[in-house]
mmCIF file of C-alpha atoms and ligand atoms in Angstrom:
data_model
loop_
_atom_site.group_PDB
_atom_site.id
_atom_site.type_symbol
_atom_site.label_atom_id
_atom_site.label_comp_id
_atom_site.label_asym_id
_atom_site.label_seq_id
_atom_site.Cartn_x
_atom_site.Cartn_y
_atom_site.Cartn_z
ATOM 1 C CA MET A 1 -23.762 -41.431 20.752
ATOM 2 C CA ALA A 2 -22.204 -40.675 24.152
ATOM 3 C CA LEU A 3 -19.808 -42.921 26.031
ATOM 4 C CA ILE A 4 -21.865 -43.977 29.046
ATOM 5 C CA ASP A 5 -20.853 -46.873 31.272
ATOM 6 C CA SER A 6 -23.130 -49.240 33.176
ATOM 7 C CA PHE A 7 -23.034 -46.929 36.208
ATOM 8 C CA GLY A 8 -24.265 -43.944 34.174
ATOM 9 C CA ARG A 9 -20.914 -42.154 34.044
ATOM 10 C CA ILE A 10 -20.420 -40.098 30.885
ATOM 11 C CA HIS A 11 -16.899 -40.253 29.445
ATOM 12 C CA ASP A 12 -15.754 -37.071 27.745
ATOM 13 C CA ASN A 13 -12.147 -36.958 28.891
ATOM 14 C CA LEU A 14 -9.369 -38.837 27.082
ATOM 15 C CA ARG A 15 -5.767 -39.200 28.223
ATOM 16 C CA ILE A 16 -3.371 -40.205 25.491
ATOM 17 C CA SER A 17 0.100 -41.506 26.203
ATOM 18 C CA VAL A 18 2.468 -40.681 23.357
ATOM 19 C CA THR A 19 5.482 -42.646 24.619
ATOM 20 C CA ASP A 20 6.479 -44.925 27.471
ATOM 21 C CA ARG A 21 10.056 -43.574 27.477
ATOM 22 C CA CYS A 22 11.340 -41.108 30.027
ATOM 23 C CA ASN A 23 14.469 -39.055 30.575
ATOM 24 C CA ILE A 24 14.335 -39.203 34.394
ATOM 25 C CA ARG A 25 13.579 -42.028 36.817
ATOM 26 C CA CYS A 26 11.123 -41.018 39.561
ATOM 27 C CA PHE A 27 11.343 -43.871 42.044
ATOM 28 C CA TYR A 28 7.542 -44.156 42.441
ATOM 29 C CA CYS A 29 7.112 -44.678 38.714
ATOM 30 C CA MET A 30 10.182 -46.297 37.148
ATOM 31 C CA PRO A 31 13.121 -48.389 38.256
ATOM 32 C CA ASP A 32 16.529 -46.706 37.932
ATOM 33 C CA GLU A 33 17.901 -49.236 35.478
ATOM 34 C CA GLY A 34 16.830 -51.988 33.131
ATOM 35 C CA VAL A 35 13.490 -50.500 32.045
ATOM 36 C CA LYS A 36 12.020 -52.386 29.089
ATOM 37 C CA PHE A 37 10.369 -49.946 26.704
ATOM 38 C CA GLN A 38 8.029 -50.847 23.869
ATOM 39 C CA PRO A 39 9.754 -51.291 20.502
ATOM 40 C CA LYS A 40 9.232 -48.217 18.279
ATOM 41 C CA GLY A 41 7.039 -50.165 15.852
ATOM 42 C CA GLU A 42 4.498 -50.835 18.627
ATOM 43 C CA ILE A 43 4.013 -47.136 19.364
ATOM 44 C CA LEU A 44 1.090 -45.412 17.653
ATOM 45 C CA SER A 45 1.989 -42.888 14.960
ATOM 46 C CA PHE A 46 0.622 -39.329 15.072
ATOM 47 C CA GLU A 47 -1.823 -40.265 12.303
ATOM 48 C CA GLU A 48 -3.107 -43.238 14.326
ATOM 49 C CA ILE A 49 -3.471 -41.116 17.462
ATOM 50 C CA GLU A 50 -5.286 -38.431 15.474
ATOM 51 C CA ARG A 51 -7.673 -40.992 13.982
ATOM 52 C CA PHE A 52 -8.488 -42.430 17.405
ATOM 53 C CA ALA A 53 -9.044 -38.922 18.799
ATOM 54 C CA GLN A 54 -11.339 -38.019 15.889
ATOM 55 C CA VAL A 55 -13.482 -41.086 16.512
ATOM 56 C CA ALA A 56 -13.491 -40.409 20.265
ATOM 57 C CA ALA A 57 -14.557 -36.808 19.641
ATOM 58 C CA GLY A 58 -17.456 -38.168 17.606
ATOM 59 C CA LEU A 59 -18.449 -40.130 20.720
ATOM 60 C CA GLY A 60 -18.525 -37.018 22.891
ATOM 61 C CA VAL A 61 -14.915 -36.705 24.064
ATOM 62 C CA ARG A 62 -14.259 -33.003 24.675
ATOM 63 C CA LYS A 63 -11.005 -32.954 26.612
ATOM 64 C CA ILE A 64 -7.671 -34.494 25.705
ATOM 65 C CA ARG A 65 -4.538 -34.621 27.806
ATOM 66 C CA LEU A 66 -1.248 -35.894 26.386
ATOM 67 C CA THR A 67 1.037 -37.722 28.742
ATOM 68 C CA GLY A 68 3.585 -40.538 28.883
ATOM 69 C CA GLY A 69 6.330 -41.545 29.815
ATOM 70 C CA GLU A 70 7.714 -38.136 29.019
ATOM 71 C CA PRO A 71 5.737 -36.681 26.103
ATOM 72 C CA LEU A 72 8.384 -34.091 25.206
ATOM 73 C CA LEU A 73 10.673 -36.954 24.165
ATOM 74 C CA ARG A 74 8.355 -37.568 21.226
ATOM 75 C CA ARG A 75 9.885 -35.910 18.186
ATOM 76 C CA ASP A 76 7.834 -33.167 16.511
ATOM 77 C CA LEU A 77 5.178 -33.147 19.228
ATOM 78 C CA PRO A 78 3.835 -29.741 18.052
ATOM 79 C CA VAL A 79 2.728 -31.497 14.853
ATOM 80 C CA LEU A 80 0.466 -33.769 16.910
ATOM 81 C CA ILE A 81 -0.785 -30.807 18.964
ATOM 82 C CA GLU A 82 -1.841 -29.042 15.766
ATOM 83 C CA LYS A 83 -3.682 -32.119 14.543
ATOM 84 C CA LEU A 84 -5.541 -32.627 17.834
ATOM 85 C CA ALA A 85 -6.350 -28.943 18.314
ATOM 86 C CA ALA A 86 -8.023 -28.951 14.895
ATOM 87 C CA ILE A 87 -10.442 -31.808 15.699
ATOM 88 C CA PRO A 88 -14.010 -30.491 15.865
ATOM 89 C CA GLY A 89 -15.455 -30.962 19.355
ATOM 90 C CA ILE A 90 -12.138 -30.950 21.235
ATOM 91 C CA ALA A 91 -12.585 -27.968 23.539
ATOM 92 C CA ASP A 92 -9.633 -28.521 25.812
ATOM 93 C CA LEU A 93 -6.152 -29.824 25.079
ATOM 94 C CA ALA A 94 -3.510 -30.156 27.808
ATOM 95 C CA LEU A 95 -0.211 -31.887 28.425
ATOM 96 C CA THR A 96 1.555 -33.340 31.460
ATOM 97 C CA THR A 97 5.361 -33.133 31.465
ATOM 98 C CA ASN A 98 8.355 -33.344 33.736
ATOM 99 C CA ALA A 99 9.523 -30.093 32.033
ATOM 100 C CA VAL A 100 13.149 -31.214 31.637
ATOM 101 C CA LEU A 101 12.955 -30.419 27.898
ATOM 102 C CA LEU A 102 10.371 -27.660 28.169
ATOM 103 C CA ALA A 103 12.611 -24.597 27.947
ATOM 104 C CA ALA A 104 13.239 -25.229 24.254
ATOM 105 C CA GLN A 105 9.763 -26.564 23.464
ATOM 106 C CA ALA A 106 7.408 -24.200 25.296
ATOM 107 C CA ARG A 107 7.094 -21.678 22.471
ATOM 108 C CA PRO A 108 6.589 -24.206 19.601
ATOM 109 C CA LEU A 109 3.992 -26.061 21.686
ATOM 110 C CA TYR A 110 2.139 -22.828 22.427
ATOM 111 C CA ASP A 111 2.276 -21.788 18.789
ATOM 112 C CA ALA A 112 0.817 -25.185 17.822
ATOM 113 C CA GLY A 113 -2.278 -24.454 19.929
ATOM 114 C CA LEU A 114 -1.501 -25.898 23.368
ATOM 115 C CA ARG A 115 -2.511 -23.621 26.261
ATOM 116 C CA ARG A 116 -2.427 -25.721 29.428
ATOM 117 C CA LEU A 117 0.451 -27.615 31.007
ATOM 118 C CA ASN A 118 0.753 -29.684 34.160
ATOM 119 C CA ILE A 119 4.366 -29.734 35.237
ATOM 120 C CA HIS A 120 5.575 -32.459 37.495
ATOM 121 C CA LEU A 121 7.760 -31.133 40.320
ATOM 122 C CA ASP A 122 7.774 -32.622 43.821
ATOM 123 C CA THR A 123 10.302 -30.405 45.523
ATOM 124 C CA LEU A 124 12.178 -27.110 45.307
ATOM 125 C CA ASP A 125 15.149 -28.728 46.987
ATOM 126 C CA ARG A 126 17.809 -29.740 44.482
ATOM 127 C CA ALA A 127 19.135 -32.657 46.540
ATOM 128 C CA ARG A 128 15.673 -34.105 47.116
ATOM 129 C CA PHE A 129 14.900 -33.666 43.405
ATOM 130 C CA ARG A 130 17.967 -35.781 42.619
ATOM 131 C CA GLN A 131 16.995 -38.333 45.246
ATOM 132 C CA ILE A 132 13.470 -38.701 43.807
ATOM 133 C CA THR A 133 14.274 -38.596 40.092
ATOM 134 C CA ARG A 134 17.804 -40.079 40.169
ATOM 135 C CA ARG A 135 18.783 -37.328 37.758
ATOM 136 C CA ASP A 136 20.222 -33.837 38.196
ATOM 137 C CA ASP A 137 17.770 -31.871 36.076
ATOM 138 C CA PHE A 138 16.370 -29.449 38.641
ATOM 139 C CA ASP A 139 17.706 -26.365 36.829
ATOM 140 C CA ALA A 140 16.273 -27.555 33.511
ATOM 141 C CA VAL A 141 12.839 -27.954 35.112
ATOM 142 C CA MET A 142 12.966 -24.468 36.619
ATOM 143 C CA ALA A 143 14.019 -23.069 33.224
ATOM 144 C CA GLY A 144 11.108 -24.969 31.685
ATOM 145 C CA ILE A 145 8.666 -23.371 34.127
ATOM 146 C CA ASP A 146 10.054 -19.903 33.337
ATOM 147 C CA ALA A 147 9.802 -20.525 29.597
ATOM 148 C CA ALA A 148 6.243 -21.828 29.895
ATOM 149 C CA LEU A 149 5.128 -18.784 31.883
ATOM 150 C CA ALA A 150 6.862 -16.481 29.405
ATOM 151 C CA ALA A 151 5.126 -18.229 26.490
ATOM 152 C CA GLY A 152 1.725 -17.602 28.114
ATOM 153 C CA PHE A 153 0.787 -21.088 29.332
ATOM 154 C CA LYS A 154 -1.656 -21.698 32.150
ATOM 155 C CA LEU A 155 0.296 -23.929 34.543
ATOM 156 C CA LYS A 156 -0.355 -26.367 37.323
ATOM 157 C CA ILE A 157 2.329 -28.253 39.205
ATOM 158 C CA ASN A 158 1.851 -31.930 40.080
ATOM 159 C CA ALA A 159 3.644 -33.069 43.225
ATOM 160 C CA VAL A 160 3.503 -36.718 44.256
ATOM 161 C CA ALA A 161 2.838 -36.907 47.984
ATOM 162 C CA VAL A 162 5.018 -39.593 49.550
ATOM 163 C CA LYS A 163 5.032 -39.834 53.334
ATOM 164 C CA ASP A 164 8.295 -39.339 55.238
ATOM 165 C CA LEU A 165 9.726 -37.599 52.178
ATOM 166 C CA ILE A 166 7.647 -34.745 50.823
ATOM 167 C CA GLU A 167 6.519 -33.167 54.125
ATOM 168 C CA PRO A 168 9.206 -30.424 53.997
ATOM 169 C CA ASP A 169 8.096 -29.507 50.458
ATOM 170 C CA VAL A 170 4.360 -29.053 51.003
ATOM 171 C CA VAL A 171 4.487 -25.448 52.273
ATOM 172 C CA PRO A 172 7.377 -24.207 50.052
ATOM 173 C CA LEU A 173 5.631 -25.525 46.933
ATOM 174 C CA ALA A 174 2.397 -23.779 47.913
ATOM 175 C CA ARG A 175 4.308 -20.549 48.495
ATOM 176 C CA PHE A 176 6.046 -20.889 45.129
ATOM 177 C CA GLY A 177 2.660 -21.427 43.459
ATOM 178 C CA ARG A 178 1.163 -18.378 45.179
ATOM 179 C CA GLU A 179 4.085 -16.217 44.081
ATOM 180 C CA ARG A 180 4.006 -17.351 40.472
ATOM 181 C CA GLY A 181 0.283 -17.833 39.853
ATOM 182 C CA ILE A 182 0.533 -21.632 39.573
ATOM 183 C CA GLU A 183 -1.896 -24.048 41.223
ATOM 184 C CA ILE A 184 -0.064 -26.819 43.088
ATOM 185 C CA ARG A 185 -1.706 -30.229 42.917
ATOM 186 C CA TYR A 186 -0.625 -32.702 45.537
ATOM 187 C CA ILE A 187 -1.186 -36.227 44.229
ATOM 188 C CA GLU A 188 -1.358 -38.987 46.809
ATOM 189 C CA PHE A 189 1.221 -41.692 46.093
ATOM 190 C CA MET A 190 -0.605 -44.468 44.244
ATOM 191 C CA PRO A 191 0.272 -48.163 43.841
ATOM 192 C CA LEU A 192 1.538 -47.758 40.277
ATOM 193 C CA ASP A 193 5.277 -48.036 40.761
ATOM 194 C CA SER A 194 7.127 -50.735 38.916
ATOM 195 C CA GLN A 195 8.982 -52.067 41.916
ATOM 196 C CA GLY A 196 6.114 -52.713 44.313
ATOM 197 C CA LEU A 197 7.305 -50.045 46.761
ATOM 198 C CA TRP A 198 3.829 -48.767 47.559
ATOM 199 C CA LEU A 199 2.303 -49.274 50.975
ATOM 200 C CA GLY A 200 -0.753 -47.512 52.397
ATOM 201 C CA GLY A 201 1.528 -46.159 55.131
ATOM 202 C CA LYS A 202 3.708 -44.391 52.550
ATOM 203 C CA VAL A 203 0.918 -42.141 51.343
ATOM 204 C CA LEU A 204 0.995 -38.553 52.531
ATOM 205 C CA ARG A 205 -2.727 -37.938 52.804
ATOM 206 C CA MET A 206 -4.741 -34.933 51.771
ATOM 207 C CA ASP A 207 -5.972 -34.148 55.294
ATOM 208 C CA ASP A 208 -2.415 -34.104 56.643
ATOM 209 C CA MET A 209 -1.251 -31.766 53.875
ATOM 210 C CA LEU A 210 -4.287 -29.544 54.363
ATOM 211 C CA ALA A 211 -3.411 -29.276 58.058
ATOM 212 C CA MET A 212 0.177 -28.240 57.199
ATOM 213 C CA LEU A 213 -1.049 -25.572 54.787
ATOM 214 C CA THR A 214 -3.670 -24.303 57.221
ATOM 215 C CA GLN A 215 -1.076 -23.947 59.933
ATOM 216 C CA GLU A 216 1.097 -21.844 57.636
ATOM 217 C CA PHE A 217 -1.429 -19.823 55.655
ATOM 218 C CA GLY A 218 -4.614 -19.926 57.754
ATOM 219 C CA PRO A 219 -7.826 -21.749 56.809
ATOM 220 C CA LEU A 220 -8.279 -22.701 53.153
ATOM 221 C CA GLU A 221 -11.678 -22.361 51.484
ATOM 222 C CA PRO A 222 -13.129 -25.093 49.244
ATOM 223 C CA ARG A 223 -13.647 -23.765 45.716
ATOM 224 C CA PRO A 224 -17.402 -23.930 45.177
ATOM 225 C CA GLU A 225 -17.111 -23.447 41.415
ATOM 226 C CA ALA A 226 -14.763 -26.432 40.993
ATOM 227 C CA ASP A 227 -15.935 -29.125 38.542
ATOM 228 C CA PRO A 228 -17.273 -32.057 40.627
ATOM 229 C CA ARG A 229 -15.984 -34.506 38.001
ATOM 230 C CA ALA A 230 -12.422 -33.213 38.165
ATOM 231 C CA PRO A 231 -10.078 -35.516 40.087
ATOM 232 C CA ALA A 232 -8.698 -32.749 42.296
ATOM 233 C CA THR A 233 -10.402 -31.299 45.363
ATOM 234 C CA GLU A 234 -9.532 -27.627 45.154
ATOM 235 C CA PHE A 235 -9.116 -24.930 47.773
ATOM 236 C CA ARG A 236 -8.219 -21.286 47.652
ATOM 237 C CA PHE A 237 -6.205 -19.393 50.206
ATOM 238 C CA ALA A 238 -8.298 -17.171 52.457
ATOM 239 C CA ASP A 239 -6.396 -14.046 51.355
ATOM 240 C CA GLY A 240 -7.507 -14.712 47.779
ATOM 241 C CA VAL A 241 -3.956 -15.290 46.514
ATOM 242 C CA GLY A 242 -3.652 -18.603 44.740
ATOM 243 C CA ARG A 243 -5.079 -22.050 45.173
ATOM 244 C CA VAL A 244 -4.121 -25.671 45.687
ATOM 245 C CA GLY A 245 -5.660 -28.994 44.726
ATOM 246 C CA PHE A 246 -5.398 -32.521 46.052
ATOM 247 C CA VAL A 247 -5.770 -35.677 44.003
ATOM 248 C CA ALA A 248 -6.761 -37.861 46.927
ATOM 249 C CA SER A 249 -7.094 -41.127 45.021
ATOM 250 C CA VAL A 250 -6.187 -43.151 48.100
ATOM 251 C CA SER A 251 -7.780 -41.333 51.039
ATOM 252 C CA LYS A 252 -10.880 -40.078 49.179
ATOM 253 C CA PRO A 253 -11.388 -42.111 45.990
ATOM 254 C CA PHE A 254 -13.445 -40.251 43.369
ATOM 255 C CA CYS A 255 -14.284 -43.191 41.086
ATOM 256 C CA LEU A 256 -18.017 -42.459 41.143
ATOM 257 C CA ASN A 257 -17.383 -39.186 39.311
ATOM 258 C CA CYS A 258 -14.857 -40.589 36.848
ATOM 259 C CA ASN A 259 -15.203 -39.361 33.255
ATOM 260 C CA ARG A 260 -11.833 -40.591 31.986
ATOM 261 C CA LEU A 261 -10.683 -43.021 29.373
ATOM 262 C CA ARG A 262 -7.075 -43.769 28.368
ATOM 263 C CA LEU A 263 -5.165 -44.698 25.262
ATOM 264 C CA THR A 264 -1.710 -46.164 25.881
ATOM 265 C CA ALA A 265 1.252 -45.406 23.632
ATOM 266 C CA ASP A 266 1.028 -48.944 22.221
ATOM 267 C CA GLY A 267 -2.626 -48.605 21.339
ATOM 268 C CA LYS A 268 -4.598 -50.146 24.208
ATOM 269 C CA ILE A 269 -7.788 -48.588 25.529
ATOM 270 C CA ARG A 270 -8.036 -48.558 29.336
ATOM 271 C CA TYR A 271 -11.121 -47.554 31.313
ATOM 272 C CA CYS A 272 -9.141 -46.971 34.504
ATOM 273 C CA LEU A 273 -5.590 -46.213 35.585
ATOM 274 C CA PHE A 274 -5.819 -49.291 37.786
ATOM 275 C CA ALA A 275 -7.611 -51.576 35.316
ATOM 276 C CA VAL A 276 -6.220 -55.089 35.075
ATOM 277 C CA GLU A 277 -7.692 -55.581 31.596
ATOM 278 C CA GLU A 278 -7.302 -53.456 28.463
ATOM 279 C CA THR A 279 -8.553 -53.535 24.889
ATOM 280 C CA ASP A 280 -6.327 -53.402 21.844
ATOM 281 C CA VAL A 281 -7.301 -50.851 19.204
ATOM 282 C CA LYS A 282 -4.021 -50.734 17.285
ATOM 283 C CA ASP A 283 -5.097 -53.779 15.288
ATOM 284 C CA LEU A 284 -8.116 -51.860 13.970
ATOM 285 C CA LEU A 285 -6.131 -48.670 13.380
ATOM 286 C CA ARG A 286 -3.508 -50.564 11.382
ATOM 287 C CA ALA A 287 -5.961 -52.737 9.464
ATOM 288 C CA GLY A 288 -7.743 -49.748 7.943
ATOM 289 C CA ALA A 289 -10.960 -50.535 9.865
ATOM 290 C CA PRO A 290 -13.850 -48.092 9.438
ATOM 291 C CA ASP A 291 -14.589 -45.455 12.080
ATOM 292 C CA GLU A 292 -17.663 -47.414 13.186
ATOM 293 C CA ALA A 293 -15.518 -50.398 14.202
ATOM 294 C CA ILE A 294 -13.173 -48.191 16.252
ATOM 295 C CA ALA A 295 -16.137 -46.400 17.818
ATOM 296 C CA ALA A 296 -17.737 -49.739 18.711
ATOM 297 C CA ARG A 297 -14.549 -50.905 20.415
ATOM 298 C CA ILE A 298 -14.267 -47.715 22.466
ATOM 299 C CA ALA A 299 -17.935 -47.907 23.478
ATOM 300 C CA GLU A 300 -17.672 -51.572 24.400
ATOM 301 C CA THR A 301 -14.596 -50.891 26.594
ATOM 302 C CA VAL A 302 -16.446 -48.108 28.409
ATOM 303 C CA ARG A 303 -19.468 -50.361 28.934
ATOM 304 C CA ARG A 304 -17.234 -52.911 30.681
ATOM 305 C CA LYS A 305 -15.827 -50.297 33.087
ATOM 306 C CA TRP A 306 -15.813 -51.330 36.722
ATOM 307 C CA ILE A 307 -17.265 -49.261 39.526
ATOM 308 C CA GLY A 308 -13.790 -48.285 40.722
ATOM 309 C CA HIS A 309 -10.425 -49.304 42.088
ATOM 310 C CA GLU A 310 -10.200 -50.990 45.470
ATOM 311 C CA ILE A 311 -6.917 -49.512 46.675
ATOM 312 C CA ASN A 312 -8.062 -49.560 50.268
ATOM 313 C CA SER A 313 -9.307 -53.136 50.209
ATOM 314 C CA THR A 314 -7.444 -56.391 50.658
ATOM 315 C CA GLN A 315 -8.951 -57.341 47.255
ATOM 316 C CA PHE A 316 -6.773 -54.746 45.487
ATOM 317 C CA VAL A 317 -4.589 -56.082 42.695
ATOM 318 C CA PRO A 318 -2.081 -53.582 41.259
ATOM 319 C CA PRO A 319 -2.356 -53.158 37.484
ATOM 320 C CA PRO A 320 0.101 -55.218 35.445
ATOM 321 C CA ARG A 321 1.659 -52.033 33.988
ATOM 322 C CA PRO A 322 3.393 -49.288 35.971
ATOM 323 C CA MET A 323 2.471 -45.615 35.637
ATOM 324 C CA TYR A 324 4.955 -44.713 32.896
ATOM 325 C CA SER A 325 3.669 -47.501 30.679
ATOM 326 C CA ILE A 326 -0.030 -46.699 31.181
ATOM 327 C CA GLY A 327 0.297 -42.931 30.914
ATOM 328 C CA GLY A 328 -0.310 -40.996 34.112
HETATM 329 N N1 SAM B 1 6.473 -37.685 32.634
HETATM 330 C C1 SAM B 1 5.369 -36.805 32.816
HETATM 331 C C2 SAM B 1 5.283 -36.320 34.238
HETATM 332 O O1 SAM B 1 5.999 -36.847 35.083
HETATM 333 O O2 SAM B 1 4.468 -35.426 34.494
HETATM 334 C C3 SAM B 1 4.042 -37.422 32.406
HETATM 335 C C4 SAM B 1 3.800 -38.845 32.819
HETATM 336 S S1 SAM B 1 3.763 -39.131 34.563
HETATM 337 C C5 SAM B 1 3.444 -40.855 34.641
HETATM 338 C C6 SAM B 1 2.223 -38.329 34.972
HETATM 339 C C7 SAM B 1 2.034 -37.996 36.417
HETATM 340 O O3 SAM B 1 1.946 -39.164 37.154
HETATM 341 C C8 SAM B 1 3.184 -37.234 37.035
HETATM 342 O O4 SAM B 1 2.929 -35.866 36.928
HETATM 343 C C9 SAM B 1 3.217 -37.699 38.458
HETATM 344 O O5 SAM B 1 2.727 -36.671 39.247
HETATM 345 C C10 SAM B 1 2.261 -38.867 38.485
HETATM 346 N N2 SAM B 1 2.766 -40.092 39.099
HETATM 347 C C11 SAM B 1 3.715 -40.934 38.657
HETATM 348 N N3 SAM B 1 3.841 -42.006 39.470
HETATM 349 C C12 SAM B 1 2.918 -41.844 40.448
HETATM 350 C C13 SAM B 1 2.536 -42.623 41.579
HETATM 351 N N4 SAM B 1 3.099 -43.803 41.859
HETATM 352 N N5 SAM B 1 1.547 -42.141 42.368
HETATM 353 C C14 SAM B 1 0.956 -40.961 42.081
HETATM 354 N N6 SAM B 1 1.253 -40.206 41.025
HETATM 355 C C15 SAM B 1 2.234 -40.630 40.214
HETATM 356 FE FE1 SF4 B 2 9.144 -40.081 34.030
HETATM 357 FE FE2 SF4 B 2 6.857 -38.900 34.679
HETATM 358 FE FE3 SF4 B 2 7.386 -41.405 35.518
HETATM 359 FE FE4 SF4 B 2 8.767 -39.396 36.539
HETATM 360 S S1 SF4 B 2 6.545 -39.717 36.748
HETATM 361 S S2 SF4 B 2 9.627 -41.346 35.797
HETATM 362 S S3 SF4 B 2 8.904 -38.006 34.850
HETATM 363 S S4 SF4 B 2 7.070 -40.770 33.437
#
């Protein structure tokens, strides 16, 4: 049985949040102080996550990405990686991290079977890093990138594109990526912050960033072989050295190609980052329910999936949970 929604979209991509906690405080995601995290007892155990992933794999899920909060805060994460990598049918396992703790964890994660990392870094400027994250961990992140490259990981860098802030970073990040063999992904600022700071006018849009890159590096070529269901629109530099991607959720929504499903750290299934409803599955996982019951709940959630978010419409209602609590 495949996970097909009422618009014919096949869901084979699962994002699992392993914690809602974080060690930094990016302003577009978390407030600086007073964040209320889920009590530990509400967070799914590795065994519960593994069980959910096994059932999802039986429904056609082929890709899993771990996220958070900051997933490297979860103790013994390589143990979970090993469990997920061993699930039949899971062809691709990846992780998104702010890399603050990566220097020490890169090798154990690689040895556990992880091969792909998306590292979140918006700027190569130490002062702007501190301004964005309200923490002084720039050197730790750079050490994390070095350690990940040395361990053999395939890396991408996620940069959140906020207008009137990130413009000076667009070209330097692309240059850094070209030099080090890392694709930079510019992610348009989305209305998922916990403080309601988002405004359409604060989004640095894909076309504007493309123009900056073109001016510096010459025309970029769309990557014809890119997966049409992937969220990023990808380009390569005309000289053949490196590539960049844009997650243009605001200026060019890609909902019609969406193949993603989410599991929050506290055991809710979400059919969209922006969904206002979610379905509990922790009750089934903790009640010893059979696989069929868990599978039915996943399938039913996918069937209810909406056509897409309405960020650009006056109808848009931000989701009740901010990014760190959903799992970005
Ligand atoms: N802590 C990890 C990290 O920062 O990569 C994983 C979780 S974080 C919520 C996942 C991704 O969400 C980050 O890489 C960041 O690029 C993105 N993100 C967070 N808040 C965002 C926002 N308001 N708009 C767009 N992207 C956002
Ligand atoms: Fe933490 Fe990631 Fe949110 Fe930044 S974007 S506050 S690193 S969860």
